[in-house]
Amino acid sequence: MNKNNYALIMAGGIGSRFWPVSRTTYPKQFLDVLGTGKSLIQNTFERFKKILPVENIYILTNENYFDLVKEQLPELTDNQIIGEPIMRNTAPCIAYGCYKINQIDKDAQIVVAPSDHLILETENFINSINQALLASKAHNCLITLGIKPSRPDTGYGYIQYANETIEENLHKVKTFTEKPNLEIAETFLASGDFLWNSGIFIWSVGAIIEALDNHLPDMSEIFRDGKNQYNSPAEKDFIQSAFQRCPSISIDYGIMEKADNVFVMPSEFGWSDLGTWTSVYELADKDYVGNAVINSEKVMMYNSSNCMVNVPSDKLVILQDLHDFIIVESNNTLMICPRDKEQHVKQVVADVKQKFGNRYI
């Protein structure tokens, strides 16, 4: 394993689209969403252990989840758990992590990856990451992994790539598009030059700091000021102040859409961002009429099809004449909604918070 390769695993989100199972105090990255015996963050950590040294794996998370990370990933030292004092989207936390690693190793090659994605073909994933690490070092570029789309999905971002390449499988990025409507997504799929945006990035620490200097100079200066505090007892106090001064902005909008050395690697490794209950349904085992039951053996169905049930294991559930529904129960909350309406879950969570406060959130 190359001692200069590092991973920043992003685990700070609250997973509101997986409500009511995912809560602010215990979000989806810490849950065993598919009933595999391991949480999503544990599976992500295990994949990266096959690529780079354990001591080079860092977790970017909300400081309120420090103990959860420590509990689920006991191999990590406290210094490898990077706590964000407030939520500021992905650019500030990634900048923080990259500057922290830069203080340790100025030759670092860094992979940034979400903690809550599903990857079914581990060997293909490892090969893609290793290829991208080599390419980013050789060409001093910013790389994102693009997933070959299998359907016109409106829940994913899209990357359009050019014919221009710097290696056989590494294309210059033309455009980024956030979650298009169905008609546009169908056009993207038909064109053949669009990929799903996986949210996985690979770059050298020098290349990303240069990009921060060029496109987010104020933010870059904030984190550069901490060069003598990183990896020391003074780091926490410095970060408390630094995050207060940072705008809330994504790495996609702040850097990837603006830099002129961004390339995409078309990849296939059984990827899903597990962004919605429907994505879980699509991956779950189903019976002959399309029903999926997760973590329960006490569900009885009569003339019901294409439903997904995720309830406590001691709960008896009977469904009669129900088709294409999601039934989820957790933490004194029962949610029943049509599968084609689940994009409204985030609004439901907002409405529940407004009416009942944080009790059910």
Tab-separated table of C-alpha atoms in Angstrom, residues 1 11 59-60 312:
chain	number	residue	atom	x	y	z
A	1	MET	CA	0.000	0.000	0.000
A	11	ALA	CA	-20.195	11.148	7.289
A	59	ILE	CA	-13.759	10.547	8.803
A	60	LEU	CA	-15.347	13.949	8.162
A	312	PRO	CA	-38.990	-3.366	14.318
